[in-house]
PDB file of C-alpha atoms in Angstrom:
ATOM      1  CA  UNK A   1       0.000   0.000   0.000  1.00  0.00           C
ATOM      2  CA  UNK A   2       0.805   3.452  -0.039  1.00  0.00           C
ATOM      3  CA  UNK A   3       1.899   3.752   3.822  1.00  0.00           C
ATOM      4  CA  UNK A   4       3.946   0.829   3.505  1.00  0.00           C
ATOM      5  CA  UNK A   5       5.624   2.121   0.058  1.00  0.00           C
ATOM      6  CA  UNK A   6       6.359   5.487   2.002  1.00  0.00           C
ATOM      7  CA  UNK A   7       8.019   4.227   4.823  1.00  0.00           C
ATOM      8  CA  UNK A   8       9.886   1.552   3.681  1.00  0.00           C
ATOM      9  CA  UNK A   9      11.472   3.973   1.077  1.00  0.00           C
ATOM     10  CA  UNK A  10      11.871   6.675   3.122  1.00  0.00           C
ATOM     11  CA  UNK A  11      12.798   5.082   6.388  1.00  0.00           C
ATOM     12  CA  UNK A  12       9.805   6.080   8.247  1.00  0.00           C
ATOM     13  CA  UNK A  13       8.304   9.295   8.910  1.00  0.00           C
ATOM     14  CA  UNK A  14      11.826  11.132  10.038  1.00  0.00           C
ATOM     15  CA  UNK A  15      13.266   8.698  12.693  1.00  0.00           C
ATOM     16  CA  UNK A  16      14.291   5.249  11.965  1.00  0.00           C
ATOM     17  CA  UNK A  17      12.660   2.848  15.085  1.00  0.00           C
ATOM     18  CA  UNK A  18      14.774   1.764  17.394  1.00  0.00           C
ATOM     19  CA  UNK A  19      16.827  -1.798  16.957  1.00  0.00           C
ATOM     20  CA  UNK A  20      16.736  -3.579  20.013  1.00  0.00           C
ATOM     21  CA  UNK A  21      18.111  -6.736  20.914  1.00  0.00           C
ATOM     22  CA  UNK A  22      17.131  -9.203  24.057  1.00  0.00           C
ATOM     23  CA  UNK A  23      18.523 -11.618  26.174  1.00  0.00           C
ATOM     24  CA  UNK A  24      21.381 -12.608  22.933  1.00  0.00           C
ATOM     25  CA  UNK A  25      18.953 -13.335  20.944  1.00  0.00           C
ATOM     26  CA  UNK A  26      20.232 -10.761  17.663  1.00  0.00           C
ATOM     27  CA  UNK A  27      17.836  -7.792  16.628  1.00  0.00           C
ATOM     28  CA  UNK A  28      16.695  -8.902  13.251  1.00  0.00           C
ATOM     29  CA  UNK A  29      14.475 -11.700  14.909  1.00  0.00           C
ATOM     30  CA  UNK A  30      12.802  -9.806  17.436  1.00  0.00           C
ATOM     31  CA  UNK A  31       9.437  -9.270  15.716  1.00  0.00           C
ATOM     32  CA  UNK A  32       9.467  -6.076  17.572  1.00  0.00           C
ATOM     33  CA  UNK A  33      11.794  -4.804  15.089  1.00  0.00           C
ATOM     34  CA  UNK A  34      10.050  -5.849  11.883  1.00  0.00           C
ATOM     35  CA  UNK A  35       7.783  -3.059  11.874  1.00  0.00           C
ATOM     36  CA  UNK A  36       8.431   0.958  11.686  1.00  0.00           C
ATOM     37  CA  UNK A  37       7.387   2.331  13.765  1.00  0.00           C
ATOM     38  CA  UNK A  38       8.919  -0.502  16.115  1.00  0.00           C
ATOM     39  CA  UNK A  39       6.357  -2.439  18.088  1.00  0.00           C
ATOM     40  CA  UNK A  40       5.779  -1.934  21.871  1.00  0.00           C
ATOM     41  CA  UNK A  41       6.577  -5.307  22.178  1.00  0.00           C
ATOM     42  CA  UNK A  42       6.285  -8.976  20.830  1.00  0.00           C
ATOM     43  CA  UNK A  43       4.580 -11.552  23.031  1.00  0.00           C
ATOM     44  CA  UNK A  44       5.791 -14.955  21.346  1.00  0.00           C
ATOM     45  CA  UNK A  45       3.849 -18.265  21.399  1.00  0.00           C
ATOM     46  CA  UNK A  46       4.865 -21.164  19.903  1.00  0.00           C
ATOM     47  CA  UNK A  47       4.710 -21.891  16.568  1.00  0.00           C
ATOM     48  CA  UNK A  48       3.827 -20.156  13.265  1.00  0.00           C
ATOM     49  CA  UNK A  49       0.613 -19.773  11.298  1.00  0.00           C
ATOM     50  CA  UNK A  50       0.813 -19.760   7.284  1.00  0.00           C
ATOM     51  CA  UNK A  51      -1.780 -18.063   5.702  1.00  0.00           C
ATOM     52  CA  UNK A  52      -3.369 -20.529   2.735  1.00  0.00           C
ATOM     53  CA  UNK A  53      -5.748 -20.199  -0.435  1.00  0.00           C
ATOM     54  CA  UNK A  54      -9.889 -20.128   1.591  1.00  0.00           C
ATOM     55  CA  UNK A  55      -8.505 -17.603   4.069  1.00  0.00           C
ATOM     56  CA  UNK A  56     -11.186 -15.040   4.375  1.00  0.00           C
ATOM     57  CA  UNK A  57     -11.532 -11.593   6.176  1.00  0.00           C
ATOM     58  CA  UNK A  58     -13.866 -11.130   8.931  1.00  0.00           C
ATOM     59  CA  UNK A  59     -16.324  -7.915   9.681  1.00  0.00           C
ATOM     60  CA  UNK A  60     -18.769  -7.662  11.859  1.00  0.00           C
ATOM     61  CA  UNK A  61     -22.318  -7.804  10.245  1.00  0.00           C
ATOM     62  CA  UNK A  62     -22.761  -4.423  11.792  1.00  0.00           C
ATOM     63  CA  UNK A  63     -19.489  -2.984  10.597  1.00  0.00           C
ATOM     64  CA  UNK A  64     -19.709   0.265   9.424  1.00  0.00           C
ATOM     65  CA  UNK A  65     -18.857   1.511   5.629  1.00  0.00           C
ATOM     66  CA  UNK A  66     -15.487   2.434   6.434  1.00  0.00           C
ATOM     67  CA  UNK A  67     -14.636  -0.313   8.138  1.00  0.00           C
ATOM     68  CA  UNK A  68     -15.529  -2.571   5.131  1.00  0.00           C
ATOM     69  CA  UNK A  69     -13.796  -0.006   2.913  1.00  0.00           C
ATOM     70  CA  UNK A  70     -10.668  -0.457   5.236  1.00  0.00           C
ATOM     71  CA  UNK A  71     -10.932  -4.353   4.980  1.00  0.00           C
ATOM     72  CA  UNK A  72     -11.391  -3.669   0.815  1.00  0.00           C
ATOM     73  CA  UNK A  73      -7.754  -2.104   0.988  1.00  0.00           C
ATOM     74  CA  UNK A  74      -6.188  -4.942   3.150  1.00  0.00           C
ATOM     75  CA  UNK A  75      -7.628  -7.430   1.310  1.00  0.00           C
ATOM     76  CA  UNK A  76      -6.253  -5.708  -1.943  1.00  0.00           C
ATOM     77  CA  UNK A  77      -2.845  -5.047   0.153  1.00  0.00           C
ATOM     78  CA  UNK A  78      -2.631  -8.699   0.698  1.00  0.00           C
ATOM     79  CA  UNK A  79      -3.392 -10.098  -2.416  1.00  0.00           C
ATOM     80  CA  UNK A  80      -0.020  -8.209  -3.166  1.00  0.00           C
ATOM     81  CA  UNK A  81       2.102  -9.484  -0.320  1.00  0.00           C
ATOM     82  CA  UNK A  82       0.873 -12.930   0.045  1.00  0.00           C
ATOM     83  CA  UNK A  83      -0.304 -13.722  -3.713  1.00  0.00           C
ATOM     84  CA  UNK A  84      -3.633 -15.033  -1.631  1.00  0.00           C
ATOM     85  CA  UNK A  85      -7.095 -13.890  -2.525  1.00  0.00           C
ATOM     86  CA  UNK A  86      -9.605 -13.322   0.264  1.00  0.00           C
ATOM     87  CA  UNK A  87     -12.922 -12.637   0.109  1.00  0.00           C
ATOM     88  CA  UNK A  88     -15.075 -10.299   2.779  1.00  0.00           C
ATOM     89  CA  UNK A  89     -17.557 -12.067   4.887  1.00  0.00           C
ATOM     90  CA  UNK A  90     -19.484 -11.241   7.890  1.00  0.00           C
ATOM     91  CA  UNK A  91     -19.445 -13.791  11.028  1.00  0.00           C
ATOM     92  CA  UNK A  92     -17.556 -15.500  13.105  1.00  0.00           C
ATOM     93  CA  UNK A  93     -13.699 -16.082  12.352  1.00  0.00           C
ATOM     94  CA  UNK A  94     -12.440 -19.583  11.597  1.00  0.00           C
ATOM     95  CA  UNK A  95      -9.127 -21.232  11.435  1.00  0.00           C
ATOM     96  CA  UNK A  96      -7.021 -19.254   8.808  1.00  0.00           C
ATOM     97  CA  UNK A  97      -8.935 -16.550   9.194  1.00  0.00           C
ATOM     98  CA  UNK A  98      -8.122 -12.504   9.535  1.00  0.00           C
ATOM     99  CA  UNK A  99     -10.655 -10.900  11.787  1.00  0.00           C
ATOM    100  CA  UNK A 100     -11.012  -6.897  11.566  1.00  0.00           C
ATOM    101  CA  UNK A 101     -12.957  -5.820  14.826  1.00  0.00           C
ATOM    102  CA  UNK A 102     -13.572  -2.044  16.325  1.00  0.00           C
ATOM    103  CA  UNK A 103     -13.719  -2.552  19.860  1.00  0.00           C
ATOM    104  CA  UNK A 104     -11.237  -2.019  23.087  1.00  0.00           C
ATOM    105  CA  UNK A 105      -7.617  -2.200  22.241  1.00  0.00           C
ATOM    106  CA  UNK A 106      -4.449  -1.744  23.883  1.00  0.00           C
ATOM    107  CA  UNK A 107      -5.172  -1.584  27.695  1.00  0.00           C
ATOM    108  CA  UNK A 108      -3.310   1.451  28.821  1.00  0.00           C
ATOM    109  CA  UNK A 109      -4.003   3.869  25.978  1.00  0.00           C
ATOM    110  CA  UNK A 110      -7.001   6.034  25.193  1.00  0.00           C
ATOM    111  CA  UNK A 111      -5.600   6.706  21.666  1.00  0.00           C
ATOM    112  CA  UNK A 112      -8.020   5.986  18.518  1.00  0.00           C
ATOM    113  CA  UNK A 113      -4.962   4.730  16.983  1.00  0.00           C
ATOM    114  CA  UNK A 114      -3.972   1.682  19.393  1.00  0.00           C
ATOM    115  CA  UNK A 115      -4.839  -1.694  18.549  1.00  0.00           C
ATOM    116  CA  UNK A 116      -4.264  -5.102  19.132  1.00  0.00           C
ATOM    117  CA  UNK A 117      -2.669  -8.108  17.259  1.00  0.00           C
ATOM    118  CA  UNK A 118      -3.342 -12.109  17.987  1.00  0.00           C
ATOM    119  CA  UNK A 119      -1.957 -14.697  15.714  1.00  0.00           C
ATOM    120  CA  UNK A 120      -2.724 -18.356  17.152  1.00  0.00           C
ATOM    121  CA  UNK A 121      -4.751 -20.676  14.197  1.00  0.00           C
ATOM    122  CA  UNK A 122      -6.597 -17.257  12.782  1.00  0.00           C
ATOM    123  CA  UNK A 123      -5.525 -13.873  13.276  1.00  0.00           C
ATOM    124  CA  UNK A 124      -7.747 -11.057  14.537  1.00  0.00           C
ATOM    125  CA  UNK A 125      -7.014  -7.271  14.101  1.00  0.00           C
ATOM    126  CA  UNK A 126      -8.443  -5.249  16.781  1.00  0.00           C
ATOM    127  CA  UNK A 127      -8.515  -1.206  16.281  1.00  0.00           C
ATOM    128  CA  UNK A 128      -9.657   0.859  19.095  1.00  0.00           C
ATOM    129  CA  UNK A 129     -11.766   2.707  16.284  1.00  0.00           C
ATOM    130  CA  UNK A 130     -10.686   2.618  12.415  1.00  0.00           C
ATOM    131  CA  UNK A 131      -7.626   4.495  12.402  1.00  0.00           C
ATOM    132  CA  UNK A 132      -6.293   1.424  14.646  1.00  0.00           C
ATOM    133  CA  UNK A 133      -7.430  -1.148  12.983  1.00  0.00           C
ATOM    134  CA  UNK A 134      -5.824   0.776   9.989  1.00  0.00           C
ATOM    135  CA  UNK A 135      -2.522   0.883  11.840  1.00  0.00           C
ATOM    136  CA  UNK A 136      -3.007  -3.033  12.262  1.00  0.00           C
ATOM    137  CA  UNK A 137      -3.321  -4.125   8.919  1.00  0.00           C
ATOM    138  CA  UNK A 138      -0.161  -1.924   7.980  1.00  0.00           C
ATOM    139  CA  UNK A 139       1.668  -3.446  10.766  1.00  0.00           C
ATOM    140  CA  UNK A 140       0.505  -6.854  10.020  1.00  0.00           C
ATOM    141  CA  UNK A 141       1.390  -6.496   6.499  1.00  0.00           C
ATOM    142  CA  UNK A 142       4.776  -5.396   7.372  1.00  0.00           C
ATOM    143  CA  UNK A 143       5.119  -8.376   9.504  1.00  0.00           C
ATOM    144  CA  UNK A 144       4.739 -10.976   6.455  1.00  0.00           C
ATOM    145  CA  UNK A 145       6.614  -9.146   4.528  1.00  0.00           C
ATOM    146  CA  UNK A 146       9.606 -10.977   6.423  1.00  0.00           C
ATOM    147  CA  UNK A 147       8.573 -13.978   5.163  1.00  0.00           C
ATOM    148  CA  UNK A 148       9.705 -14.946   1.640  1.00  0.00           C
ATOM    149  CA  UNK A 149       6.367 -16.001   0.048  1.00  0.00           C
ATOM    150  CA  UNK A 150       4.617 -13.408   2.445  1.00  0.00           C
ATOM    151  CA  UNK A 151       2.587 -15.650   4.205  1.00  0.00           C
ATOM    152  CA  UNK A 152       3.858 -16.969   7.232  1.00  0.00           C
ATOM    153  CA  UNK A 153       4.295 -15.553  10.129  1.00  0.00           C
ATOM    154  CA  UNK A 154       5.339 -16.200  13.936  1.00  0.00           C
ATOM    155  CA  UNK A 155       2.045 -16.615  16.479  1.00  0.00           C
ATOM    156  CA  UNK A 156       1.546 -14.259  19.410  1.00  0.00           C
ATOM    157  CA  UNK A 157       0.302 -10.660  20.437  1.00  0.00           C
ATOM    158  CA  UNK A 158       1.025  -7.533  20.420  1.00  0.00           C
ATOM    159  CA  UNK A 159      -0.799  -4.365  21.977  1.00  0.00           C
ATOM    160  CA  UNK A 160       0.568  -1.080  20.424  1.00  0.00           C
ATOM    161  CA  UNK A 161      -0.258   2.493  19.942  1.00  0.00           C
ATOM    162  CA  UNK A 162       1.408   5.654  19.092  1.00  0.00           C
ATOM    163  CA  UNK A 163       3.826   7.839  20.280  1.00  0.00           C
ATOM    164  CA  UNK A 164       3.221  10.787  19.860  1.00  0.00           C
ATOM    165  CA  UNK A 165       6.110  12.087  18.123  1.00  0.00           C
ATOM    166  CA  UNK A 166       6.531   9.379  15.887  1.00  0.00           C
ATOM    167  CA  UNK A 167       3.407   9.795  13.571  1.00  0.00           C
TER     168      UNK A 167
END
């Protein structure tokens, strides 16, 4: 997408996100790191999920018309990462799955922009209101991206908003 074209080329929006490293384990494998502006933080789990052909992305039946606009752009944003096709459906999430939900997000911010991550068997995108769940789908995006076929990618959480000087 745009965003991602923009800050991968540029090197974000002025500063370039902190490289951290942990307990010897190098930098570059910290998911923390994959993203710009660098995640909060990376809560592993074992395992990785692979996204495959039948994935589908999940709205509310409720959603509102940006919200299904938004998940018109991931989809379309994903189709060029992964090469995978997924079609918009209202219900409950299934294995595989990408759920985009508008709801509480990132326990310890008020911001519109915080959301949540959780990969496990399906992955759910949680936005605070839209411009989190749009900061979601970027930073999920830019999480696949370190995969070489752009579709698999380590399982865990993450709960992340901004700082203010850094958008």
């Amino acid at each position: 997408s745009v965003l991602i074209a923009a800050l991968t080329s540029s090197g974000g929006l002025g500063a370039r996100a902190p490289v951290r490293s942990w307990g010897g384990v190098p930098a570059e494998v910290l998911v923390e790191n994959w993203t710009l502006p660098a995640l909060r933080s990376w809560n592993a789990a074992a395992g990785r999920l692979t996204l495959r052909p039948g994935l589908r992305i999940v709205v509310a039946a409720d959603s509102r018309a940006d919200v299904r606009e938004l998940a018109a752009q991931f989809a379309a944003d994903l189709a060029r990462v992964s090469g995978l096709t997924a079609p918009i459906v209202s219900g409950a999430a299934r294995r595989g799955d990408i759920a985009l939900l508008i709801g509480e997000a990132a326990q310890g911010s008020a911001s519109v922009e915080s959301y949540n991550i959780a990969v496990s068997d399906r992955i759910e995108l949680k936005g605070r209101a839209r411009a989190g769940l749009l900061y979601a789908s970027q930073t999920l995006l830019q999480i696949l991206r370190h995969d070489r076929a752009g579709r698999s990618l380590p399982t865990g959480t993450t709960q992340d908003w901004p700082v203010p000087s850094a958008r």
